[in-house]
Amino acid sequence: MTSYPHMLRPLELGFTTLKNRVLMGSMHTNLEERGDWNRVAAFYAARARGGAGLIVTGGMAPNAEGGVFPGASGLFSEEDIAHHRVITDRVHDEGGKIAMQILHAGRYAYGPDCVAPSAIKSPISPFPPTELDEAGIEKQIADIATAAARAREAGYDGVEVMGSEGYFLNQFLVTHTNRREDRWGGSYENRMRLPVEVMKRVRAAVGKDFIVIFRLSMIDLVPNGSTHDEVVQLAQAIEAAGANILNTGIGWHEARVPTIATSVPRAGFAWVTKKLMGKVGIPVITSNRINTPEVAEQLLAEGCADMVSLARPFLADPDFVAKAEAGRADLIAPCIACNQACLDHTFQGKVSSCLVNPRAGHETELVIAPAESPRRIAVVGAGPAGLSCAITAAQRGHAVTLFDQADEIGGQLNMARKVPGKEEFDGLVDWFAAMVKEAGVTLQLGTRADAGALSGFDAVVVATGVLPRDPQIPGQDHPKVLSYVDVLRGDAEVGRRVAVVGAGGIGFDVSEFLVTGKSPTVDLPEWLREWGVTDPDKARSGLAPDGPQPEAPLREVVLLQRKAEKVGKRLGKTTGWIHRAALMLKGVQMKAGVNYERIDDAGLHITRDGKPELIACDTVVLCAGQESLRALADAVEGPEVHVIGGADVAAELDAKRAIDQGVRLAAGL
Ligand code: NAP
Ligand code: SF4
């Protein structure tokens, strides 16, 4: 008897059956653009083998002007079709099904040829779009339909027409972006004409027995977006026009509400999808922040949707469904919704991968094969670098002993998990614990491994991490001065007025910790209030008329840095704005370009532009970065010593680099 009866139930579509209710949602991986089709196929085949009920590819452009960026991948020629056949064949060989997403970016296209219903530039692209004329609109519809026909020719089981997230079709639907006065603009009937026409033409192009999903924006979260009644009207028209399945889109990319970041509550928007249930006759999919089989099962059991879409969790673990089926959900590598190796990479033009699973997108290059000759390996330090290295080495057949002087595994992750909005780190540490056991790593906690204890091993991996940097501010031995370690471990009293020295990831985390009481991430109504989201039945687009209403901050915090640049500029591309916005909602003051002069009873004395200033405060928290802790590496004598993680390079250390380095080292040990 499975624990996930609703999730593992097949979905009958008439002409075909999906083997379960789990859709691998579309993600742009930047793999197609590299032209190594074997690598692309290996990526999708691994997810098919891992049991996804239906895979949706990253968005493929229907034409040059609709590509997300110049040169974006699409099915433009016979050669392209042949390339995609490599993917579909491999997925089918693994018993999977795969649909191609057709993504026309409209005014979100990052190129000078972009087109849109009206010539209104988007806030997230520097390129003003050209307003389409009647012939231009007909061309876009025809190109989307042709892309669908080519997808069928390439062996896909279906297509997903991207109609949400503020892309081209979505842009026609709302007056925010559509100011036309012809038959494609004005009344709602006119504004929805384009998506409906596209759906009709796509269906006509592909015939009956082919899956066509329409991804529909259920809550726009931008000014002048759709009402819920309009969403229902569109959904019914899209069904009548021939769609087999409706997928959920939440928020436009330009929305100032986080929709997928780690601080968004799990399944935080499933209630929006639920509002559509019973109003259409075709299956409805819900999405966003669904990252465990338990959450998926609960949503389906509660009737929020007929199917769930998980995207990033399939980067973290291609075997998500297979492990759930086997009753080993504890071994599913959790997506912590950090965006650091997936979306942030996409925006940097790098291949999307995963912080937790560096093999994602690198399946053909980073291979974990059995070791030719098993050896005795000591790993010192059970933070993310040491854990990943130990687990991977043990999976390869080495006899691995993992030492840590602490009584628990996790290293710096144990501090991250204390921060409101970073609850997902709990699951990551739990997963590491399950994997240590499963891989057969010998764990020696509460043990300070010295050079003597390590002498009998064939190889030693030093992953001893970091120490907080000493910023050497005069007066920092004052009792009001604390380190971030004291604060996040809860070992110290913090006053009401606080100066935070250093505005890196940890300065932001500490500020969040200091101003927040109960984490809104585990209290959905509170989170929705904090970000100004309401029922789209009550307010157009789901934006609360009175805006964000955060809880009062617990403390007055001033966050400081020496660099004369925007505070938080170096945080993650797709999440930095959320951290900044969250702190601003809580009244945190941010000061850049400061010099620290001294700390005394009055507070922290700084100068800015040569002028003295006093940050009157009860507590100063030092978050001035870290330095490598690598004394052990110098002390160990042996044939083979490796240094990884923060012990190797402390600057800009994060769990992504630590885990990647640990896995890659272990793959070659
Ligand atoms: P960091 O990102 O390197 O930031 C250190 C901060 O300290 C900077 O703001 C720096 O700014 C300041 N600083 C450096 N030397 C100083 C000195 N001598 N005196 C005073 N201030 C000094 O390090 P972190 O904040 O400790 O974070 C460590 C890593 O953990 C980060 O790189 C990050 O990748 C990861 N992390 C990430 C997140 C996330 O949300 N993605 C969260 C937490 C941690 P100035 O030099 O301009 O003063
Ligand atoms: Fe999830 Fe982070 Fe991995 Fe992206 S990088 S898939 S958000 S864990």
XYZ file of C-alpha atoms and ligand atoms in Angstrom:
725
model
C 0.000 0.000 0.000
C 1.534 3.283 -1.086
C 1.505 6.429 1.013
C 0.735 8.434 -2.121
C -2.389 6.880 -3.695
C -3.595 10.111 -5.283
C -0.185 11.095 -6.634
C 0.546 7.707 -8.149
C -2.896 7.235 -9.740
C -2.837 7.232 -13.570
C -4.491 10.094 -15.440
C -6.671 8.979 -18.332
C -6.801 11.402 -21.260
C -8.885 9.226 -23.604
C -6.346 8.536 -26.311
C -3.452 8.126 -23.871
C -2.816 7.581 -20.173
C -0.280 9.315 -17.947
C 1.132 6.835 -15.455
C 0.846 9.167 -12.486
C -0.167 12.689 -11.511
C 3.297 14.218 -11.469
C 4.258 16.599 -14.253
C 7.852 17.698 -14.572
C 7.257 21.392 -15.254
C 9.078 23.390 -17.881
C 12.485 24.866 -17.070
C 14.910 26.558 -19.357
C 18.202 24.699 -18.939
C 20.387 26.375 -21.599
C 21.268 22.829 -22.717
C 19.569 22.951 -26.120
C 21.521 26.067 -27.056
C 24.790 24.138 -26.623
C 23.856 21.778 -29.432
C 24.959 18.583 -27.638
C 21.752 16.651 -28.172
C 23.027 13.529 -26.469
C 23.480 15.607 -23.316
C 19.990 17.108 -23.596
C 18.532 13.646 -24.145
C 20.440 12.250 -21.145
C 18.977 15.006 -18.967
C 15.377 14.255 -19.918
C 15.861 10.470 -20.070
C 17.049 10.445 -16.446
C 13.799 12.181 -15.412
C 11.705 9.750 -17.479
C 13.535 6.803 -15.892
C 12.853 8.375 -12.502
C 9.108 8.110 -13.086
C 7.784 11.562 -14.066
C 4.239 11.072 -15.421
C 4.787 13.668 -18.132
C 7.796 15.867 -18.830
C 7.491 19.350 -20.305
C 10.627 20.696 -21.959
C 12.076 24.147 -21.519
C 10.371 26.775 -23.669
C 11.055 26.515 -27.407
C 10.658 29.636 -29.517
C 8.089 29.522 -32.326
C 10.064 32.119 -34.297
C 13.044 34.442 -33.991
C 11.119 37.438 -32.642
C 9.423 35.311 -29.954
C 12.623 33.789 -28.540
C 13.456 34.660 -24.952
C 16.823 35.889 -26.246
C 18.366 36.103 -29.744
C 19.344 32.593 -30.818
C 16.916 30.864 -28.436
C 16.256 27.283 -29.429
C 13.233 26.233 -31.480
C 12.077 23.840 -34.178
C 12.867 25.912 -37.237
C 14.201 23.311 -39.664
C 14.302 19.600 -40.536
C 17.648 19.470 -38.753
C 16.071 20.853 -35.542
C 13.346 18.224 -35.770
C 15.966 15.480 -36.086
C 17.777 16.821 -33.004
C 14.613 16.775 -30.959
C 13.926 13.225 -32.086
C 17.049 12.206 -30.163
C 15.353 13.509 -27.016
C 11.926 11.995 -27.610
C 13.369 8.587 -28.557
C 15.450 8.413 -25.380
C 12.525 9.464 -23.193
C 10.254 6.891 -24.834
C 12.926 4.195 -24.412
C 12.743 4.915 -20.682
C 8.962 4.522 -20.691
C 8.303 8.244 -20.328
C 6.177 10.818 -22.091
C 7.330 14.281 -23.073
C 5.643 17.458 -24.302
C 7.423 20.428 -25.820
C 6.680 23.847 -24.442
C 6.117 26.563 -27.012
C 7.170 29.859 -25.483
C 6.650 33.154 -27.243
C 8.181 35.812 -25.008
C 6.501 38.872 -26.549
C 7.813 41.985 -24.817
C 9.875 39.855 -22.411
C 12.137 38.827 -25.302
C 15.618 40.120 -24.606
C 16.259 41.417 -28.094
C 15.546 44.409 -30.344
C 13.095 42.487 -32.577
C 10.585 41.761 -29.835
C 6.885 42.201 -30.562
C 3.815 42.740 -28.383
C 0.157 43.769 -28.511
C 1.157 47.353 -27.695
C 4.480 49.171 -27.725
C 4.881 49.214 -23.940
C 8.339 48.306 -22.654
C 8.493 45.792 -19.851
C 10.261 46.753 -16.626
C 12.485 43.678 -16.894
C 13.827 44.181 -20.418
C 15.652 47.127 -21.961
C 14.047 46.533 -25.374
C 10.818 48.341 -26.293
C 8.590 46.000 -28.339
C 7.103 46.734 -31.738
C 3.311 46.799 -31.791
C 2.032 44.068 -34.084
C -0.297 44.838 -36.986
C -2.963 42.417 -38.220
C -0.539 40.558 -40.499
C 2.025 40.390 -37.710
C -0.513 38.831 -35.354
C -1.487 36.257 -37.976
C 2.201 35.388 -38.414
C 2.638 34.767 -34.682
C -0.412 32.493 -34.556
C 0.728 30.572 -37.631
C 4.268 30.192 -36.262
C 3.002 28.824 -32.936
C 0.753 26.326 -34.746
C 3.641 25.302 -37.012
C 5.881 24.768 -33.978
C 3.237 22.445 -32.540
C 3.035 20.446 -35.775
C 6.822 20.156 -35.860
C 6.843 18.993 -32.235
C 4.544 16.158 -33.249
C 6.836 15.327 -36.147
C 9.781 15.263 -33.725
C 8.066 12.557 -31.699
C 6.752 14.580 -28.790
C 3.630 13.309 -27.059
C 2.248 16.802 -26.788
C 2.896 20.494 -26.473
C 2.388 23.037 -23.752
C 1.354 26.452 -24.972
C 2.820 29.016 -22.610
C 0.040 31.459 -21.816
C 1.116 32.710 -18.394
C 3.917 34.430 -16.463
C 3.424 37.596 -18.485
C 4.622 36.168 -21.802
C 3.149 36.980 -25.226
C -0.307 35.397 -24.940
C -0.708 36.743 -21.413
C 0.203 40.210 -22.676
C -2.874 40.251 -24.917
C -5.188 39.404 -22.032
C -4.833 42.445 -19.818
C -4.939 46.203 -20.232
C -1.627 46.447 -18.394
C 0.015 45.524 -21.711
C -2.774 45.581 -24.296
C -4.037 49.058 -25.229
C -5.268 48.078 -28.705
C -8.559 49.298 -30.046
C -9.002 46.744 -32.835
C -10.506 43.249 -32.562
C -7.475 42.116 -30.484
C -7.968 44.714 -27.744
C -10.612 46.621 -25.783
C -13.254 44.287 -24.349
C -12.182 41.074 -22.574
C -13.709 39.044 -25.433
C -11.345 40.857 -27.767
C -8.318 40.573 -25.489
C -8.719 36.828 -25.101
C -9.168 36.329 -28.837
C -5.452 35.698 -29.425
C -4.883 32.900 -26.870
C -8.128 31.213 -27.924
C -7.273 31.501 -31.612
C -3.810 30.103 -30.910
C -5.338 27.139 -29.111
C -7.755 26.447 -32.012
C -4.975 26.621 -34.580
C -2.621 24.465 -32.523
C -5.291 21.810 -32.146
C -6.023 21.932 -35.868
C -2.303 21.586 -36.610
C -1.681 18.541 -34.414
C -4.919 16.569 -34.776
C -6.909 14.909 -32.042
C -4.738 12.297 -30.348
C -2.013 14.646 -29.127
C -1.679 16.245 -25.698
C -2.155 20.000 -25.723
C -1.648 21.772 -22.403
C -2.388 25.448 -21.971
C -0.528 27.185 -19.166
C -2.893 29.807 -17.897
C -2.115 32.670 -15.518
C -4.449 32.066 -12.577
C -3.333 35.153 -10.665
C -1.300 37.841 -12.444
C -0.032 39.813 -9.405
C 0.562 42.919 -11.556
C -1.580 46.064 -11.723
C -4.548 45.801 -14.104
C -4.274 42.042 -14.432
C -7.159 39.611 -14.871
C -10.072 39.134 -12.504
C -10.917 35.625 -11.386
C -14.099 35.670 -13.518
C -11.980 36.488 -16.559
C -9.624 33.613 -15.717
C -12.582 31.209 -15.583
C -14.004 32.612 -18.831
C -10.655 32.102 -20.543
C -10.189 28.610 -19.126
C -13.584 27.547 -20.477
C -12.870 29.074 -23.878
C -9.462 27.367 -24.013
C -11.099 24.042 -23.184
C -13.675 24.581 -25.938
C -10.845 25.447 -28.337
C -9.299 22.020 -27.833
C -6.917 21.909 -24.838
C -6.565 18.584 -22.995
C -5.087 19.961 -19.788
C -4.832 23.339 -18.054
C -1.627 24.097 -16.179
C -1.270 26.870 -13.622
C 0.918 29.954 -13.945
C 1.372 32.182 -10.908
C 2.372 35.814 -11.245
C 4.088 37.638 -14.082
C 7.862 37.765 -14.121
C 7.683 41.487 -13.420
C 5.442 40.980 -10.333
C 6.890 42.275 -7.072
C 5.614 39.262 -5.160
C 7.864 36.221 -4.785
C 6.217 33.135 -6.274
C 8.812 30.355 -6.180
C 11.578 31.474 -3.812
C 12.398 29.500 -0.693
C 10.563 31.995 1.543
C 7.286 31.287 -0.308
C 5.272 28.780 1.746
C 5.129 25.276 0.323
C 2.203 24.922 -2.113
C 1.522 28.579 -1.334
C -0.630 29.139 -4.416
C -2.515 25.839 -4.712
C -5.603 27.592 -3.308
C -5.648 29.704 -6.478
C -5.764 26.643 -8.744
C -8.451 25.099 -6.554
C -10.752 27.979 -7.418
C -10.880 26.665 -10.994
C -11.719 23.096 -10.023
C -15.216 22.083 -11.114
C -15.460 24.986 -13.557
C -13.840 23.150 -16.490
C -14.160 19.568 -17.685
C -10.459 18.905 -18.392
C -7.726 18.095 -15.844
C -6.176 21.024 -14.014
C -2.582 21.120 -12.786
C -1.334 23.105 -9.816
C 2.219 24.294 -9.347
C 4.732 26.391 -7.349
C 6.697 25.293 -4.298
C 5.576 21.667 -4.309
C 8.722 19.786 -3.372
C 7.813 16.642 -1.467
C 5.526 13.710 -2.245
C 3.668 14.459 1.009
C 2.749 17.957 -0.165
C 1.794 16.653 -3.627
C -0.384 13.921 -2.147
C -2.121 16.305 0.222
C -2.965 18.792 -2.542
C -4.435 16.080 -4.731
C -6.324 14.492 -1.824
C -7.794 17.901 -0.936
C -8.981 18.442 -4.506
C -6.773 21.444 -5.241
C -5.995 19.962 -8.674
C -5.992 16.784 -10.766
C -2.230 16.775 -11.173
C 0.791 18.530 -9.680
C 3.637 20.229 -11.510
C 7.127 20.099 -10.023
C 9.962 21.653 -11.953
C 13.065 22.365 -9.859
C 12.528 19.255 -7.668
C 13.321 17.217 -10.783
C 16.677 18.965 -10.988
C 17.351 18.132 -7.351
C 16.330 14.513 -7.837
C 15.412 12.892 -11.154
C 14.103 9.877 -9.201
C 11.515 11.849 -7.223
C 8.608 9.607 -8.258
C 10.518 6.321 -8.255
C 11.776 6.893 -4.708
C 8.285 7.844 -3.522
C 6.888 4.710 -5.168
C 9.539 2.607 -3.462
C 8.609 4.067 -0.056
C 11.958 5.862 0.208
C 10.880 9.492 0.144
C 13.553 10.097 2.788
C 16.153 9.620 0.033
C 14.671 12.255 -2.305
C 17.166 15.097 -2.590
C 15.084 18.141 -1.664
C 14.816 21.237 -3.797
C 15.334 24.058 -1.303
C 13.998 26.639 -3.783
C 17.221 28.683 -3.607
C 17.443 29.289 -7.399
C 21.217 29.478 -7.030
C 22.222 26.821 -9.554
C 19.091 26.755 -11.721
C 17.420 30.090 -12.450
C 20.430 32.196 -11.469
C 22.499 30.143 -13.942
C 19.874 30.528 -16.648
C 20.094 34.297 -16.378
C 23.885 34.146 -16.565
C 23.732 32.031 -19.747
C 25.141 29.005 -17.893
C 23.720 25.494 -17.931
C 21.055 25.089 -15.255
C 22.046 22.672 -12.571
C 21.166 22.231 -8.923
C 22.815 23.239 -5.677
C 21.824 19.922 -4.107
C 22.533 17.806 -7.190
C 25.495 19.038 -9.260
C 24.895 16.209 -11.746
C 21.726 17.933 -13.003
C 22.416 19.100 -16.539
C 25.837 17.437 -16.369
C 24.663 13.822 -16.577
C 27.056 12.877 -19.365
C 30.101 14.601 -17.888
C 29.870 14.104 -14.105
C 29.521 10.342 -13.831
C 29.486 8.536 -10.494
C 30.882 5.095 -11.345
C 31.998 2.301 -8.986
C 35.603 2.798 -7.830
C 38.145 0.561 -9.533
C 39.902 -0.141 -6.252
C 38.047 0.708 -3.043
C 40.146 2.646 -0.528
C 39.910 3.919 3.041
C 38.999 7.590 2.950
C 38.692 10.047 5.833
C 36.596 13.173 5.396
C 36.956 15.791 8.112
C 34.053 18.190 8.463
C 30.376 17.305 8.048
C 29.240 20.525 6.396
C 27.844 20.496 2.852
C 31.244 19.946 1.209
C 32.303 17.083 3.479
C 28.880 15.431 3.462
C 28.595 15.430 -0.330
C 32.100 14.123 -0.730
C 31.663 11.374 1.867
C 28.320 10.205 0.498
C 29.470 10.145 -3.129
C 32.734 8.381 -2.290
C 30.868 5.749 -0.265
C 28.347 5.278 -3.103
C 31.320 4.454 -5.310
C 32.389 1.690 -2.946
C 35.068 3.401 -0.855
C 35.186 2.831 2.906
C 34.513 6.332 4.183
C 34.752 7.743 7.695
C 33.296 11.210 8.222
C 34.500 13.165 11.265
C 33.072 16.300 12.827
C 33.846 17.870 16.150
C 30.213 18.971 16.509
C 27.539 16.606 17.764
C 25.459 17.007 14.633
C 26.026 17.047 10.889
C 25.319 20.095 8.715
C 28.016 22.657 9.553
C 26.938 26.131 8.409
C 23.603 24.719 7.193
C 22.588 24.533 10.836
C 22.819 28.300 11.031
C 20.969 28.868 7.761
C 18.058 26.740 8.980
C 17.491 29.129 11.921
C 16.670 32.013 9.587
C 12.963 32.725 9.023
C 12.195 31.823 5.418
C 14.980 29.243 5.215
C 13.063 26.345 6.747
C 13.857 24.243 3.667
C 17.375 23.797 5.028
C 15.877 21.491 7.666
C 14.928 19.058 4.912
C 18.371 19.340 3.359
C 20.120 18.378 6.594
C 17.652 15.512 7.128
C 18.358 14.282 3.603
C 22.102 14.363 4.187
C 21.557 12.297 7.352
C 19.483 9.720 5.448
C 22.061 9.536 2.669
C 24.992 9.134 5.075
C 23.207 6.094 6.492
C 22.111 4.707 3.141
C 25.569 5.048 1.597
C 27.186 3.343 4.576
C 29.416 6.226 5.661
C 30.909 5.690 9.139
C 30.029 8.805 11.086
C 32.190 9.980 13.960
C 30.566 13.018 15.510
C 31.930 14.829 18.539
C 35.373 13.812 17.313
C 38.191 16.232 16.633
C 40.260 14.348 14.069
C 43.952 15.172 14.382
C 46.808 14.268 12.115
C 47.557 11.161 14.174
C 44.025 9.789 13.904
C 44.123 10.288 10.130
C 47.420 8.581 9.462
C 45.973 5.164 8.627
C 43.764 6.355 5.754
C 44.625 6.108 2.059
C 43.274 9.596 1.407
C 42.192 12.489 3.625
C 39.686 15.144 2.610
C 39.809 18.312 4.698
C 36.426 20.051 4.740
C 36.822 21.895 8.012
C 35.003 25.012 6.847
C 35.417 28.596 7.917
C 35.827 30.972 10.820
C 34.154 34.385 11.013
C 36.490 37.129 9.781
C 37.780 39.566 12.388
C 36.989 43.054 11.044
C 39.283 44.698 13.639
C 37.015 47.621 14.437
C 38.311 49.629 17.415
C 36.148 48.835 20.446
C 34.812 45.532 19.090
C 35.561 43.885 22.449
C 32.674 45.943 23.887
C 30.014 43.672 25.472
C 27.422 44.894 22.973
C 29.336 43.276 20.086
C 28.298 39.805 18.917
C 29.244 37.514 16.076
C 26.573 36.198 13.712
C 27.356 32.765 15.110
C 26.252 33.829 18.632
C 23.085 35.364 17.220
C 21.974 32.546 14.920
C 22.791 29.877 17.494
C 20.583 31.781 19.924
C 23.429 31.984 22.442
C 23.186 35.716 23.091
C 20.727 38.448 24.047
C 20.235 40.975 21.271
C 19.031 44.504 22.068
C 16.203 46.428 20.388
C 18.422 48.671 18.229
C 20.984 46.734 16.198
C 23.768 47.610 13.760
C 24.729 44.760 11.423
C 28.292 45.066 10.084
C 28.530 43.415 6.656
C 25.740 43.010 4.118
C 26.593 39.731 2.417
C 24.259 36.715 2.465
C 24.781 36.344 6.186
C 24.252 40.033 7.025
C 20.919 39.794 5.221
C 20.040 36.539 6.967
C 20.899 37.935 10.390
C 18.839 41.074 9.731
C 15.865 38.934 8.721
C 16.326 36.841 11.863
C 16.424 39.944 14.059
C 13.318 41.676 12.701
C 11.052 38.646 12.245
C 9.013 36.894 14.896
C 7.125 33.828 13.664
C 8.242 32.959 10.148
C 5.487 33.823 7.630
C 6.850 31.017 5.454
C 5.090 28.549 7.752
C 1.932 30.669 8.051
C 0.329 31.104 4.627
C -2.354 33.733 5.520
C 0.315 35.830 7.226
C 2.680 35.468 4.265
C -0.045 36.528 1.814
C -0.792 39.581 3.984
C 2.899 40.428 4.212
C 3.255 40.506 0.423
C -0.153 42.060 -0.325
C -1.728 39.049 -2.040
C -5.464 38.487 -1.808
C -8.195 36.341 -3.325
C -8.492 37.351 -7.010
C -12.272 37.221 -6.503
C -11.877 40.183 -4.155
C -9.342 42.216 -6.102
C -8.271 42.178 -9.732
C -4.995 40.323 -10.254
C -4.906 39.187 -6.606
C -3.213 42.369 -5.398
C -4.574 43.557 -2.059
C -5.825 47.176 -2.394
C -4.038 48.209 0.821
C -0.752 46.674 -0.348
C 1.710 44.654 1.741
C 0.904 44.548 5.456
C 3.923 43.080 7.223
C 4.002 42.342 10.937
C 5.775 45.051 12.928
C 9.538 44.405 13.114
C 10.894 43.001 16.367
C 13.871 45.362 16.280
C 15.266 48.459 14.589
C 18.094 47.260 12.371
C 20.685 49.160 10.337
C 22.561 47.018 7.792
C 25.952 48.384 6.706
C 28.666 47.780 4.143
C 31.842 49.568 3.111
C 31.397 49.187 -0.642
C 29.712 52.188 -2.230
C 27.232 50.094 -4.188
C 23.616 49.094 -3.723
C 23.307 46.958 -0.602
C 22.483 43.392 -1.651
C 23.740 43.883 -5.217
C 25.778 40.654 -5.064
C 22.984 38.428 -3.780
C 21.389 35.925 -6.171
C 20.075 37.432 -9.408
C 16.571 36.037 -8.982
C 16.313 36.273 -5.189
C 18.317 39.352 -4.161
C 15.355 41.651 -4.798
C 13.202 39.523 -2.481
C 15.713 39.742 0.390
C 15.972 43.507 -0.093
C 12.204 43.981 -0.352
C 11.554 41.791 2.710
C 13.951 43.829 4.857
C 12.609 47.129 3.570
C 9.081 46.038 4.475
C 10.408 45.568 7.997
C 11.959 49.042 8.061
C 15.590 47.884 7.958
C 17.827 50.811 6.993
C 20.616 50.035 4.536
C 23.776 52.121 4.418
C 26.557 51.687 1.862
C 29.947 53.354 1.510
C 30.626 53.488 5.253
C 33.886 53.376 7.214
C 33.765 51.776 10.638
C 35.498 54.097 13.126
C 34.797 52.620 16.581
C 32.259 51.000 18.866
C 31.469 52.386 22.328
C 28.605 52.754 24.814
C 26.769 55.101 22.427
C 26.878 52.673 19.501
C 28.725 52.248 16.222
C 30.576 55.300 14.943
C 30.996 55.467 11.180
C 31.984 57.988 8.560
C 30.287 58.361 5.206
C 31.656 60.707 2.557
C 34.079 61.868 5.253
C 31.248 62.919 7.590
C 30.946 61.297 11.034
C 27.697 59.517 11.954
C 26.585 57.587 14.994
C 24.474 54.452 14.619
C 22.977 54.522 18.107
C 22.428 50.889 19.033
C 22.306 48.352 21.844
C 23.975 45.571 19.872
C 26.456 45.361 16.996
C 26.489 42.072 15.061
C 29.594 41.271 13.020
C 28.818 39.568 9.686
C 32.074 40.506 7.967
C 32.585 37.323 5.947
C 34.786 34.344 6.666
C 38.265 32.963 6.509
C 39.315 29.415 5.733
C 39.933 27.026 8.588
C 42.610 24.799 7.124
C 45.220 24.216 9.808
C 44.512 20.495 9.621
C 45.419 20.396 5.937
C 48.889 21.713 6.751
C 49.312 19.269 9.670
C 48.250 16.031 7.944
C 51.037 14.090 6.376
C 50.023 11.466 3.923
C 50.077 10.363 0.368
C 46.889 12.175 -0.575
C 45.324 15.215 1.080
C 42.537 17.220 -0.519
C 41.015 20.480 0.729
C 37.459 21.413 -0.251
C 34.654 23.865 0.576
C 35.268 26.863 2.815
C 38.521 25.370 4.038
C 39.736 25.671 0.450
C 38.395 29.121 -0.482
C 36.274 31.082 1.985
C 35.495 34.064 -0.258
C 31.969 33.984 -1.584
C 31.592 30.505 -0.205
C 28.161 29.054 -0.546
C 26.626 25.625 -0.352
C 26.453 25.402 -4.149
C 30.205 25.561 -4.568
C 30.818 23.380 -1.520
C 28.546 20.567 -2.695
C 29.745 20.745 -6.278
C 33.368 20.548 -5.167
C 32.645 17.662 -2.786
C 30.827 15.576 -5.398
C 33.364 16.265 -8.145
C 36.294 15.340 -5.926
C 34.586 12.142 -4.807
C 33.744 11.189 -8.407
C 37.463 10.968 -9.105
C 38.822 9.527 -5.846
P 30.158 37.670 2.123
O 29.050 37.453 1.187
O 31.541 37.565 1.654
O 29.920 39.098 2.788
C 30.759 39.622 3.734
C 30.330 41.047 4.074
O 31.236 41.550 4.998
C 30.326 41.959 2.900
O 29.155 42.733 2.960
C 31.577 42.816 3.066
O 31.212 44.084 2.595
C 31.821 42.779 4.565
N 33.230 42.736 4.919
C 34.222 42.029 4.361
N 35.376 42.241 5.001
C 35.125 43.105 5.995
C 35.924 43.709 7.004
N 37.218 43.454 7.085
N 35.316 44.554 7.836
C 34.012 44.820 7.743
N 33.209 44.278 6.817
C 33.758 43.423 5.953
O 30.072 36.677 3.320
P 28.854 36.233 4.215
O 27.778 37.238 4.294
O 29.493 35.808 5.476
O 28.296 35.015 3.471
C 29.117 33.922 3.188
C 28.557 33.213 2.029
O 27.445 32.430 2.403
C 28.067 34.179 0.990
O 29.050 34.447 0.032
C 26.923 33.523 0.425
O 27.204 32.947 -0.824
C 26.532 32.441 1.406
N 25.224 32.783 1.852
C 24.311 32.977 0.918
C 23.076 33.365 1.281
C 22.023 33.572 0.259
O 21.004 34.104 0.571
N 22.208 33.188 -0.976
C 22.772 33.565 2.595
C 23.747 33.371 3.538
C 24.994 32.987 3.140
P 32.195 45.334 2.564
O 33.572 44.767 2.283
O 31.657 46.193 1.468
O 32.057 45.961 3.871
Fe 16.047 23.769 -6.207
Fe 18.132 25.338 -5.560
Fe 18.445 23.051 -6.919
Fe 17.336 25.149 -8.090
S 19.408 25.031 -7.339
S 16.652 23.050 -8.216
S 16.153 25.957 -6.426
S 17.736 23.278 -4.835
